[in-house]
Tab-separated table of C-alpha atoms in Angstrom:
chain	number	residue	atom	x	y	z
A	206	MET	CA	73.349	56.307	-13.927
A	207	THR	CA	76.541	56.589	-15.980
A	208	ASP	CA	79.064	57.159	-13.191
A	209	ARG	CA	81.892	54.691	-13.874
A	210	ALA	CA	82.515	54.213	-10.128
A	211	THR	CA	79.138	52.494	-9.743
A	212	PRO	CA	78.404	49.365	-11.770
A	213	LEU	CA	75.387	50.008	-13.977
A	214	ILE	CA	74.178	46.466	-13.307
A	215	ARG	CA	74.761	44.704	-10.000
A	216	CYS	CA	73.262	41.271	-9.603
A	217	GLU	CA	73.700	39.746	-6.127
A	218	HIS	CA	72.885	36.183	-5.057
A	219	VAL	CA	69.965	35.914	-7.445
A	220	GLU	CA	67.938	32.733	-7.253
A	221	LYS	CA	64.917	31.749	-9.278
A	222	ARG	CA	62.898	28.568	-9.350
A	223	PHE	CA	59.959	27.411	-11.438
A	224	GLY	CA	58.108	24.819	-9.417
A	225	HIS	CA	60.738	22.370	-8.191
A	226	LYS	CA	63.290	23.388	-10.807
A	227	ARG	CA	65.926	25.833	-9.616
A	228	VAL	CA	66.864	27.762	-12.733
A	229	LEU	CA	69.237	30.282	-11.164
A	230	ARG	CA	71.373	29.527	-8.096
A	231	ASP	CA	73.268	32.263	-6.300
A	232	VAL	CA	74.038	34.232	-9.456
A	233	SER	CA	76.176	37.321	-8.825
A	234	PHE	CA	77.973	39.657	-11.234
A	235	THR	CA	78.398	43.311	-12.072
A	236	VAL	CA	78.563	45.137	-15.371
A	237	ALA	CA	80.262	48.520	-15.462
A	238	ALA	CA	79.608	51.394	-17.824
A	239	GLY	CA	81.279	50.651	-21.144
A	240	GLU	CA	81.417	46.920	-20.483
A	241	VAL	CA	79.819	44.095	-22.444
A	242	LEU	CA	79.052	40.802	-20.736
A	243	SER	CA	78.383	37.821	-22.991
A	244	LEU	CA	76.309	34.993	-21.647
A	245	LEU	CA	76.375	31.488	-23.081
A	246	GLY	CA	74.302	28.488	-22.091
A	247	ALA	CA	72.244	25.644	-23.429
A	248	ASN	CA	68.548	26.065	-24.116
A	249	GLY	CA	66.695	26.151	-20.797
A	250	SER	CA	69.812	27.067	-18.816
A	251	GLY	CA	68.195	30.232	-17.473
A	252	LYS	CA	69.745	32.898	-19.716
A	253	THR	CA	66.415	34.436	-20.662
A	254	THR	CA	65.153	34.228	-17.061
A	255	LEU	CA	68.230	36.134	-15.892
A	256	LEU	CA	67.751	38.774	-18.574
A	257	ARG	CA	64.062	39.125	-17.676
A	258	ILE	CA	65.069	39.740	-14.059
A	259	ILE	CA	67.616	42.396	-15.095
A	260	SER	CA	64.931	43.998	-17.286
A	261	ALA	CA	62.494	44.180	-14.335
A	262	LEU	CA	60.094	41.898	-16.221
A	263	ASP	CA	60.428	39.199	-13.579
A	264	ARG	CA	61.454	39.093	-9.930
A	265	PRO	CA	64.022	36.826	-8.327
A	266	ASP	CA	62.914	34.534	-5.508
A	267	ARG	CA	66.042	35.587	-3.648
A	268	GLY	CA	68.773	38.143	-4.161
A	269	GLU	CA	68.606	41.594	-5.637
A	270	VAL	CA	69.437	43.403	-8.858
A	271	TRP	CA	70.521	47.029	-8.847
A	272	LEU	CA	70.512	49.311	-11.868
A	273	GLY	CA	73.027	51.935	-10.811
A	274	PRO	CA	72.208	52.669	-7.168
A	275	VAL	CA	68.543	51.654	-7.489
A	276	PRO	CA	67.365	48.200	-6.331
A	277	LEU	CA	64.802	46.855	-8.783
A	278	SER	CA	62.638	45.411	-6.003
A	279	SER	CA	61.725	48.890	-4.815
A	280	ALA	CA	62.079	50.796	-8.064
A	281	ALA	CA	59.273	52.865	-9.579
A	282	ALA	CA	58.105	52.549	-13.179
A	283	GLU	CA	60.593	55.275	-14.082
A	284	ILE	CA	63.547	52.844	-13.694
A	285	ARG	CA	62.411	51.053	-16.850
A	286	ARG	CA	63.526	54.111	-18.824
A	287	TYR	CA	67.121	53.034	-18.120
A	288	VAL	CA	66.860	49.646	-19.818
A	289	GLY	CA	66.555	48.706	-23.481
A	290	VAL	CA	65.658	45.114	-24.254
A	291	VAL	CA	65.846	42.943	-27.348
A	292	ALA	CA	64.046	39.706	-26.514
A	293	HIS	CA	63.032	36.585	-28.425
A	294	ALA	CA	59.754	38.247	-29.418
A	295	PRO	CA	60.352	41.477	-31.334
A	296	MET	CA	57.623	43.333	-29.372
A	297	LEU	CA	56.403	44.972	-32.576
A	298	TYR	CA	52.888	45.446	-33.899
A	299	ASP	CA	52.632	43.727	-37.248
A	300	ARG	CA	49.733	45.889	-38.488
A	301	LEU	CA	51.701	49.077	-37.897
A	302	THR	CA	54.559	50.273	-40.081
A	303	GLY	CA	58.158	50.294	-38.893
A	304	SER	CA	57.998	54.032	-38.374
A	305	GLU	CA	54.663	53.850	-36.540
A	306	ASN	CA	56.012	51.174	-34.205
A	307	LEU	CA	58.999	53.306	-33.238
A	308	SER	CA	56.813	56.390	-32.944
A	309	PHE	CA	54.473	54.510	-30.591
A	310	TYR	CA	57.320	53.423	-28.308
A	311	ALA	CA	58.918	56.888	-28.467
A	312	ARG	CA	55.669	58.371	-27.175
A	313	LEU	CA	55.407	55.717	-24.461
A	314	TYR	CA	58.896	56.714	-23.332
A	315	ASP	CA	57.921	60.407	-23.508
A	316	LEU	CA	60.738	61.245	-25.916
A	317	GLU	CA	60.842	64.840	-27.051
A	318	LYS	CA	60.879	65.339	-30.845
A	319	PRO	CA	61.460	61.648	-31.592
A	320	GLN	CA	61.284	61.864	-35.395
A	321	LYS	CA	64.976	62.702	-35.812
A	322	ARG	CA	65.970	59.821	-33.534
A	323	ILE	CA	63.639	57.420	-35.375
A	324	GLU	CA	65.091	58.421	-38.744
A	325	GLN	CA	68.634	58.029	-37.415
A	326	LEU	CA	67.981	54.516	-36.113
A	327	LEU	CA	66.088	53.399	-39.206
A	328	ARG	CA	68.924	54.634	-41.434
A	329	THR	CA	71.581	53.075	-39.190
A	330	LEU	CA	69.833	49.711	-39.246
A	331	ASP	CA	69.162	49.919	-42.977
A	332	LEU	CA	65.371	50.060	-42.634
A	333	TRP	CA	64.687	53.594	-43.835
A	334	ARG	CA	63.468	52.438	-47.256
A	335	TRP	CA	60.811	50.252	-45.617
A	336	ARG	CA	59.753	52.695	-42.912
A	337	ASP	CA	56.191	52.954	-44.270
A	338	ASP	CA	55.712	49.220	-44.796
A	339	ALA	CA	53.705	47.161	-42.318
A	340	VAL	CA	55.937	45.060	-40.069
A	341	ARG	CA	54.055	41.900	-41.103
A	342	THR	CA	55.669	42.284	-44.544
A	343	PHE	CA	59.185	42.368	-43.034
A	344	SER	CA	61.603	39.443	-43.211
A	345	ARG	CA	62.840	37.869	-39.943
A	346	GLY	CA	66.099	39.797	-40.190
A	347	MET	CA	64.372	43.128	-40.848
A	348	THR	CA	62.025	42.536	-37.914
A	349	GLN	CA	64.985	41.774	-35.660
A	350	ARG	CA	66.756	44.960	-36.764
A	351	LEU	CA	63.611	46.967	-36.060
A	352	ALA	CA	63.422	45.316	-32.614
A	353	ILE	CA	66.985	46.509	-31.987
A	354	ALA	CA	65.982	50.031	-33.055
A	355	ARG	CA	63.047	49.868	-30.642
A	356	ALA	CA	65.325	48.827	-27.784
A	357	LEU	CA	67.797	51.653	-28.425
A	358	LEU	CA	65.188	54.306	-29.168
A	359	HIS	CA	65.366	55.954	-25.749
A	360	ASP	CA	69.168	55.652	-25.592
A	361	PRO	CA	69.195	53.557	-22.397
A	362	PRO	CA	72.352	53.223	-20.268
A	363	VAL	CA	71.653	49.492	-19.808
A	364	VAL	CA	71.094	47.328	-22.883
A	365	VAL	CA	69.931	43.719	-22.677
A	366	LEU	CA	70.197	41.649	-25.844
A	367	ASP	CA	68.682	38.165	-25.728
A	368	GLU	CA	70.077	36.261	-28.712
A	369	PRO	CA	69.971	39.347	-30.932
A	370	ASP	CA	71.740	37.459	-33.745
A	371	THR	CA	68.790	35.092	-34.230
A	372	GLY	CA	67.618	35.181	-37.832
A	373	LEU	CA	70.190	37.711	-38.981
A	374	ASP	CA	72.287	37.323	-42.120
A	375	ARG	CA	76.064	37.830	-42.179
A	376	GLU	CA	75.798	41.522	-43.059
A	377	SER	CA	73.323	42.212	-40.263
A	378	ILE	CA	75.492	40.356	-37.753
A	379	ASP	CA	78.435	42.546	-38.753
A	380	LEU	CA	76.221	45.574	-38.172
A	381	LEU	CA	75.208	44.179	-34.788
A	382	THR	CA	78.874	43.658	-33.867
A	383	GLU	CA	79.529	47.278	-34.832
A	384	LEU	CA	76.534	48.342	-32.755
A	385	VAL	CA	77.747	46.475	-29.653
A	386	ALA	CA	81.162	48.134	-30.014
A	387	HIS	CA	79.430	51.481	-30.400
A	388	LEU	CA	77.403	50.920	-27.221
A	389	ARG	CA	80.625	50.052	-25.372
A	390	SER	CA	82.295	53.238	-26.631
A	391	ARG	CA	79.297	55.246	-25.387
A	392	SER	CA	79.672	53.799	-21.865
A	393	ARG	CA	76.583	51.644	-22.029
A	394	ALA	CA	76.425	48.469	-19.939
A	395	VAL	CA	75.462	45.586	-22.213
A	396	VAL	CA	74.434	42.038	-21.335
A	397	THR	CA	73.971	39.776	-24.312
A	398	THR	CA	73.226	36.110	-24.825
A	399	THR	CA	74.097	34.063	-27.871
A	400	HIS	CA	74.626	30.441	-28.839
A	401	SER	CA	77.771	31.346	-30.792
A	402	ILE	CA	80.972	31.101	-28.720
A	403	GLU	CA	82.806	33.055	-31.405
A	404	ARG	CA	80.347	35.954	-31.251
A	405	ALA	CA	80.276	35.860	-27.436
A	406	GLN	CA	84.040	36.424	-27.484
A	407	VAL	CA	83.923	39.107	-30.163
A	408	TRP	CA	81.167	41.062	-28.409
A	409	GLY	CA	81.993	40.499	-24.753
A	410	ASP	CA	84.626	41.943	-22.436
A	411	ARG	CA	83.854	38.969	-20.214
A	412	VAL	CA	82.206	35.708	-21.227
A	413	PHE	CA	80.128	33.678	-18.788
A	414	GLU	CA	78.275	30.413	-19.107
A	415	LEU	CA	75.134	29.505	-17.195
A	416	ARG	CA	75.358	25.840	-16.257
A	417	GLY	CA	73.225	24.079	-13.670
A	418	GLY	CA	71.904	27.445	-12.544
A	419	HIS	CA	75.395	28.711	-11.684
A	420	LEU	CA	77.355	31.365	-13.526
A	421	HIS	CA	80.857	30.335	-14.649
A	422	GLN	CA	83.314	32.767	-16.177
A	423	ILE	CA	84.861	31.054	-19.188
A	424	GLY	CA	86.680	33.866	-20.892
A	425	CYS	CA	87.994	37.370	-20.785
A	426	PRO	CA	88.845	38.142	-24.405
A	427	ASP	CA	91.829	40.312	-25.108
A	428	ARG	CA	90.321	43.115	-27.185
A	429	ASN	CA	93.681	43.885	-28.783
A	430	THR	CA	93.923	40.468	-30.400
A	431	LEU	CA	90.348	40.224	-31.703
B	45	MET	CA	74.670	49.961	-44.869
B	46	ALA	CA	74.722	53.228	-42.994
B	47	GLU	CA	77.465	53.704	-40.462
B	48	ILE	CA	76.514	54.071	-36.856
B	49	SER	CA	76.600	57.742	-36.138
B	50	GLU	CA	76.755	59.436	-32.792
B	51	VAL	CA	73.513	59.177	-30.915
B	52	GLU	CA	71.482	62.345	-30.899
B	53	GLY	CA	70.790	63.719	-27.452
B	54	VAL	CA	67.608	61.969	-26.360
B	55	THR	CA	65.550	64.008	-23.945
B	56	HIS	CA	62.360	63.167	-22.148
B	57	ARG	CA	59.333	65.258	-21.435
B	58	GLU	CA	58.323	66.122	-17.907
B	59	GLY	CA	55.862	63.875	-16.057
B	60	GLY	CA	52.652	64.816	-14.281
B	61	ILE	CA	48.990	64.298	-14.999
B	62	ALA	CA	49.296	65.569	-18.578
B	63	ALA	CA	52.019	62.972	-19.257
B	64	TYR	CA	49.842	60.279	-17.685
B	65	LEU	CA	46.865	61.167	-19.867
B	66	ARG	CA	49.152	61.343	-22.891
B	67	ARG	CA	50.271	57.750	-22.222
B	68	VAL	CA	46.654	56.615	-21.886
B	69	TRP	CA	45.966	58.243	-25.241
B	70	VAL	CA	49.068	56.696	-26.850
B	71	VAL	CA	48.001	53.159	-25.846
B	72	ALA	CA	44.396	53.723	-26.962
B	73	GLU	CA	45.423	55.337	-30.241
B	74	LYS	CA	47.806	52.486	-31.053
B	75	ASP	CA	45.060	49.917	-30.450
B	76	VAL	CA	42.533	51.811	-32.563
B	77	ARG	CA	45.041	52.348	-35.387
B	78	ALA	CA	45.883	48.625	-35.490
B	79	GLU	CA	42.184	47.738	-35.270
B	80	MET	CA	41.292	50.054	-38.165
B	81	ARG	CA	43.639	47.973	-40.321
B	82	SER	CA	42.756	44.513	-39.087
B	83	LYS	CA	39.066	45.034	-38.168
B	84	GLU	CA	39.626	41.927	-36.094
B	85	VAL	CA	37.719	42.961	-32.969
B	86	VAL	CA	34.973	45.271	-34.240
B	87	GLY	CA	34.311	43.046	-37.257
B	88	THR	CA	33.829	39.977	-35.091
B	89	MET	CA	31.719	41.767	-32.480
B	90	ALA	CA	29.532	43.477	-35.107
B	91	ALA	CA	28.959	40.295	-37.087
B	92	PHE	CA	28.072	38.389	-33.920
B	93	SER	CA	25.707	41.143	-32.734
B	94	VAL	CA	23.747	41.383	-35.967
B	95	LEU	CA	23.570	37.597	-36.367
B	96	ALA	CA	22.434	37.157	-32.770
B	97	ALA	CA	19.762	39.840	-33.263
B	98	VAL	CA	18.511	37.998	-36.350
B	99	VAL	CA	18.455	34.675	-34.476
B	100	PHE	CA	16.533	36.242	-31.579
B	101	GLY	CA	14.194	37.810	-34.135
B	102	LEU	CA	13.460	34.412	-35.669
B	103	ALA	CA	13.097	32.776	-32.257
B	104	PHE	CA	10.633	35.267	-30.788
B	105	ASP	CA	8.831	36.445	-33.916
B	106	LEU	CA	5.866	34.088	-33.655
B	107	ARG	CA	5.617	33.574	-29.906
B	108	VAL	CA	5.859	36.988	-28.250
B	109	PRO	CA	2.838	39.302	-28.348
B	110	ARG	CA	4.798	42.514	-27.741
B	111	SER	CA	8.443	42.865	-28.725
B	112	GLU	CA	8.979	45.448	-25.972
B	113	LEU	CA	8.795	42.558	-23.508
B	114	VAL	CA	11.889	40.823	-24.876
B	115	VAL	CA	13.986	43.538	-26.540
B	116	PRO	CA	15.590	44.838	-23.280
B	117	GLY	CA	16.868	41.355	-22.505
B	118	ILE	CA	17.952	40.732	-26.088
B	119	LEU	CA	19.853	44.042	-26.219
B	120	TRP	CA	21.835	43.385	-23.042
B	121	VAL	CA	22.437	39.672	-23.727
B	122	ILE	CA	23.895	40.511	-27.140
B	123	VAL	CA	26.059	43.303	-25.698
B	124	LEU	CA	27.296	40.961	-22.988
B	125	PHE	CA	28.283	38.097	-25.267
B	126	ALA	CA	29.617	40.254	-28.105
B	127	GLY	CA	31.718	42.053	-25.508
B	128	VAL	CA	33.377	38.849	-24.362
B	129	LEU	CA	34.492	38.186	-27.950
B	130	GLY	CA	36.142	41.593	-28.194
B	131	LEU	CA	37.622	41.680	-24.715
B	132	ASN	CA	39.403	38.384	-25.251
B	133	ARG	CA	41.477	40.015	-27.985
B	134	SER	CA	42.267	43.122	-25.957
B	135	PHE	CA	45.265	41.650	-24.154
B	136	GLY	CA	45.188	38.252	-25.850
B	137	SER	CA	46.559	39.701	-29.072
B	138	GLU	CA	49.345	41.432	-27.115
B	139	VAL	CA	50.297	38.102	-25.514
B	140	ASP	CA	50.075	36.170	-28.796
B	141	ARG	CA	52.303	38.680	-30.606
B	142	GLY	CA	54.719	39.095	-27.721
B	143	THR	CA	54.050	42.827	-27.470
B	144	LEU	CA	52.740	42.795	-23.887
B	145	ALA	CA	56.339	42.679	-22.649
B	146	GLY	CA	57.045	45.802	-24.731
B	147	LEU	CA	54.249	47.634	-22.915
B	148	LEU	CA	55.368	46.355	-19.510
B	149	LEU	CA	58.991	47.322	-20.183
B	150	ALA	CA	58.036	50.936	-20.868
B	151	PRO	CA	58.167	53.451	-18.010
B	152	VAL	CA	54.397	53.647	-18.025
B	153	GLU	CA	52.048	53.205	-15.095
B	154	ARG	CA	50.154	49.915	-15.396
B	155	SER	CA	46.940	51.841	-14.830
B	156	ALA	CA	47.687	53.987	-17.906
B	157	ILE	CA	47.981	50.813	-20.008
B	158	TYR	CA	44.717	49.556	-18.502
B	159	LEU	CA	42.900	52.835	-19.135
B	160	GLY	CA	44.243	53.081	-22.693
B	161	LYS	CA	43.025	49.572	-23.434
B	162	ALA	CA	39.675	50.304	-21.777
B	163	ALA	CA	39.250	53.477	-23.861
B	164	ALA	CA	39.889	51.559	-27.086
B	165	ASN	CA	37.484	48.823	-25.995
B	166	LEU	CA	34.828	51.408	-25.155
B	167	LEU	CA	35.080	52.791	-28.679
B	168	TYR	CA	34.688	49.288	-30.183
B	169	PHE	CA	31.632	48.608	-27.996
B	170	LEU	CA	30.013	51.918	-28.930
B	171	ILE	CA	30.541	51.253	-32.651
B	172	VAL	CA	28.929	47.826	-32.304
B	173	GLU	CA	26.024	49.234	-30.268
B	174	ALA	CA	25.529	51.923	-32.920
B	175	LEU	CA	24.869	49.062	-35.356
B	176	LEU	CA	22.909	46.912	-32.929
B	177	VAL	CA	20.308	49.484	-31.863
B	178	PRO	CA	19.104	50.188	-35.441
B	179	ALA	CA	19.204	46.437	-36.171
B	180	LEU	CA	16.820	45.825	-33.261
B	181	LEU	CA	14.608	48.645	-34.523
B	182	ILE	CA	14.382	46.980	-37.944
B	183	LEU	CA	13.937	43.415	-36.666
B	184	PHE	CA	11.619	44.076	-33.697
B	185	ASP	CA	10.141	47.475	-34.558
B	186	VAL	CA	11.214	48.761	-31.147
B	187	ASN	CA	12.826	52.177	-30.932
B	188	LEU	CA	15.708	52.204	-28.438
B	189	LEU	CA	16.833	55.676	-29.487
B	190	LYS	CA	15.606	57.327	-26.310
B	191	PRO	CA	17.912	59.513	-24.193
B	192	ILE	CA	17.569	57.540	-20.925
B	193	VAL	CA	18.026	54.174	-22.660
B	194	LEU	CA	21.087	55.468	-24.493
B	195	LEU	CA	22.483	56.991	-21.281
B	196	GLY	CA	21.959	53.673	-19.500
B	197	LEU	CA	23.583	51.806	-22.368
B	198	LEU	CA	26.567	54.181	-22.311
B	199	LEU	CA	27.049	53.959	-18.532
B	200	GLY	CA	26.510	50.199	-18.586
B	201	THR	CA	29.037	49.833	-21.377
B	202	ILE	CA	31.591	51.899	-19.436
B	203	GLY	CA	31.186	49.608	-16.422
B	204	TYR	CA	31.318	46.500	-18.571
B	205	VAL	CA	34.447	47.687	-20.357
B	206	GLY	CA	36.023	48.607	-17.015
B	207	VAL	CA	35.576	45.191	-15.460
B	208	GLY	CA	36.019	43.351	-18.759
B	209	THR	CA	39.361	44.973	-19.538
B	210	LEU	CA	40.586	44.182	-16.021
B	211	PHE	CA	39.559	40.530	-16.314
B	212	ALA	CA	40.989	40.329	-19.835
B	213	ALA	CA	44.332	41.470	-18.392
B	214	LEU	CA	43.977	38.933	-15.588
B	215	THR	CA	43.330	35.994	-17.926
B	216	SER	CA	45.454	37.085	-20.885
B	217	ARG	CA	48.402	34.810	-20.127
B	218	ASN	CA	46.269	31.799	-19.375
B	219	ARG	CA	46.039	29.278	-22.215
B	220	ALA	CA	42.342	28.754	-21.473
B	221	ARG	CA	41.603	32.495	-21.492
B	222	GLU	CA	38.830	32.247	-24.087
B	223	THR	CA	36.732	30.052	-21.806
B	224	LEU	CA	38.029	31.482	-18.551
B	225	LEU	CA	37.100	35.097	-19.301
B	226	PRO	CA	33.324	34.595	-19.662
B	227	VAL	CA	33.249	32.207	-16.693
B	228	LEU	CA	34.851	34.862	-14.476
B	229	LEU	CA	33.207	37.875	-16.047
B	230	LEU	CA	29.546	37.001	-16.427
B	231	PRO	CA	28.763	36.471	-12.711
B	232	VAL	CA	30.342	39.841	-11.892
B	233	LEU	CA	28.196	41.480	-14.558
B	234	VAL	CA	24.887	40.269	-13.104
B	235	PRO	CA	24.100	43.550	-11.261
B	236	LEU	CA	24.896	45.509	-14.417
B	237	PHE	CA	22.789	43.191	-16.566
B	238	ILE	CA	19.769	43.332	-14.245
B	239	SER	CA	20.013	47.131	-13.969
B	240	GLY	CA	20.402	47.568	-17.722
B	241	VAL	CA	17.419	45.365	-18.496
B	242	GLY	CA	15.378	47.022	-15.732
B	243	LEU	CA	16.132	50.508	-16.986
B	244	THR	CA	15.411	49.674	-20.628
B	245	SER	CA	12.145	47.955	-19.657
B	246	VAL	CA	10.947	50.999	-17.687
B	247	ILE	CA	11.397	53.251	-20.697
B	248	LEU	CA	10.019	50.816	-23.297
B	249	ASP	CA	6.974	50.122	-21.087
B	250	GLY	CA	6.257	53.858	-21.116
B	251	ARG	CA	6.481	54.181	-17.333
B	252	ALA	CA	7.551	57.408	-15.590
B	253	THR	CA	11.186	58.353	-16.206
B	254	ALA	CA	11.658	58.705	-12.434
B	255	GLU	CA	11.387	54.921	-12.170
B	256	ALA	CA	14.502	54.597	-14.326
B	257	TRP	CA	16.729	56.726	-12.092
B	258	PRO	CA	17.368	54.062	-9.416
B	259	TRP	CA	18.640	51.730	-12.134
B	260	LEU	CA	20.890	54.482	-13.474
B	261	VAL	CA	22.257	55.110	-9.978
B	262	ILE	CA	23.069	51.400	-9.569
B	263	ILE	CA	24.861	51.360	-12.921
B	264	GLY	CA	26.775	54.531	-11.976
B	265	LEU	CA	27.821	53.026	-8.619
B	266	PHE	CA	28.880	49.822	-10.382
B	267	ASP	CA	31.074	51.879	-12.729
B	268	ALA	CA	32.697	53.818	-9.888
B	269	LEU	CA	33.360	50.621	-7.923
B	270	VAL	CA	34.805	48.814	-10.938
B	271	PHE	CA	37.315	51.536	-11.766
B	272	ALA	CA	38.308	51.977	-8.106
B	273	ILE	CA	39.005	48.226	-7.798
B	274	ALA	CA	40.778	48.173	-11.158
B	275	PHE	CA	43.187	50.899	-10.042
B	276	LEU	CA	43.967	48.924	-6.894
B	277	LEU	CA	44.453	45.595	-8.698
B	278	VAL	CA	46.078	46.473	-11.972
B	279	ASP	CA	49.619	46.636	-10.572
B	280	VAL	CA	49.204	43.279	-8.821
B	281	ILE	CA	48.069	41.575	-12.028
B	282	TRP	CA	51.384	42.395	-13.718
B	283	GLU	CA	53.502	42.021	-10.583
B	284	LYS	CA	55.634	39.355	-12.272
B	285	GLY	CA	55.835	41.257	-15.540
């Protein structure tokens, strides 16, 4: 999955409609290993729908998405091991502690000896002190950081971040920026959405905007000048 | 804030039937752990069951000559309706909290999620029935603690949980799920209900145990059919994630 010759994400002619509304029209792009694609767009422009399709949570009406050489339409459950997703909902159980939540997902992903990995992520995301607290006592920012830890737990080659900066304070956003750079340096393919043009440019190697269901490239930031 | 260190090598265990059963266990254990803290499902089901038993007790106390005539029906009616309350939360809480997507994103067979949920639900039902049977003994002076009755109740509960968990998954993302689930579920449960009442009546009437076996066979066949259909349908239910 991490061969640089093959794009880790290949989205070809994807279309999606809800009733009469065509949300995505002929959307095509690729994301290589070590590349970050930032996606901008107004509310309801189809960003989340596109990310759900890439995450194998939804299917396009037309077109195909490949993760590495594997088309999602014919992929087995195992393909989901290659994707980590941060969505609008944190996908965390509020009655369980932060540590228990990560332990649950680690076991679902069949990780071997996950405790070291859980500790590493909780320390990295500054949650170690609260590891034994129930998630329902967490602030919005802490919950979002734990959701990021959950998404990266199985070290996926493809990372999908749907507005990961929502509810984060300045310090946490800096950490997130560092994390995106780290994922790039580790040859992960990252697709992220945000409402902040500034952050889209800082995070992304290419910046696209979804408008009227079509994907428009609006920027290719020069990393050396950022 | 800690610096981002190099990622430790993350390795996965091998698959196979042991891995499948482990995933079933992981889902069930998570549900039970969360339930032990919230007591949301068992608390509601238990309270409903005991209250319903009391209401039935008041309703039939003066009018029925022998309690054995009505207790089989009361037992299964209470189990049926208390079950609907619990089953609604099985996937409903996952949808409400946005965690269903987390389960569906994991490289886990949909049937393992279904079986894990069903196992947790079975435990909740058995806890509630463990309270209900003594409550009926106290209120109606009818002893349901007989091996064949308990076996029938266990098998009936397994079938009910099997079909109920499947329908709960089916209706979980519908806004009207709380009314939709009983409307869909109760007609399907008619054979189970009739067999359960029939079996319990045979034993409470003091008839020969052999008369109870046909009812047990029907319940067993119902269970087998339910789980076979569930395994065929469970992937389709979550086709769109």
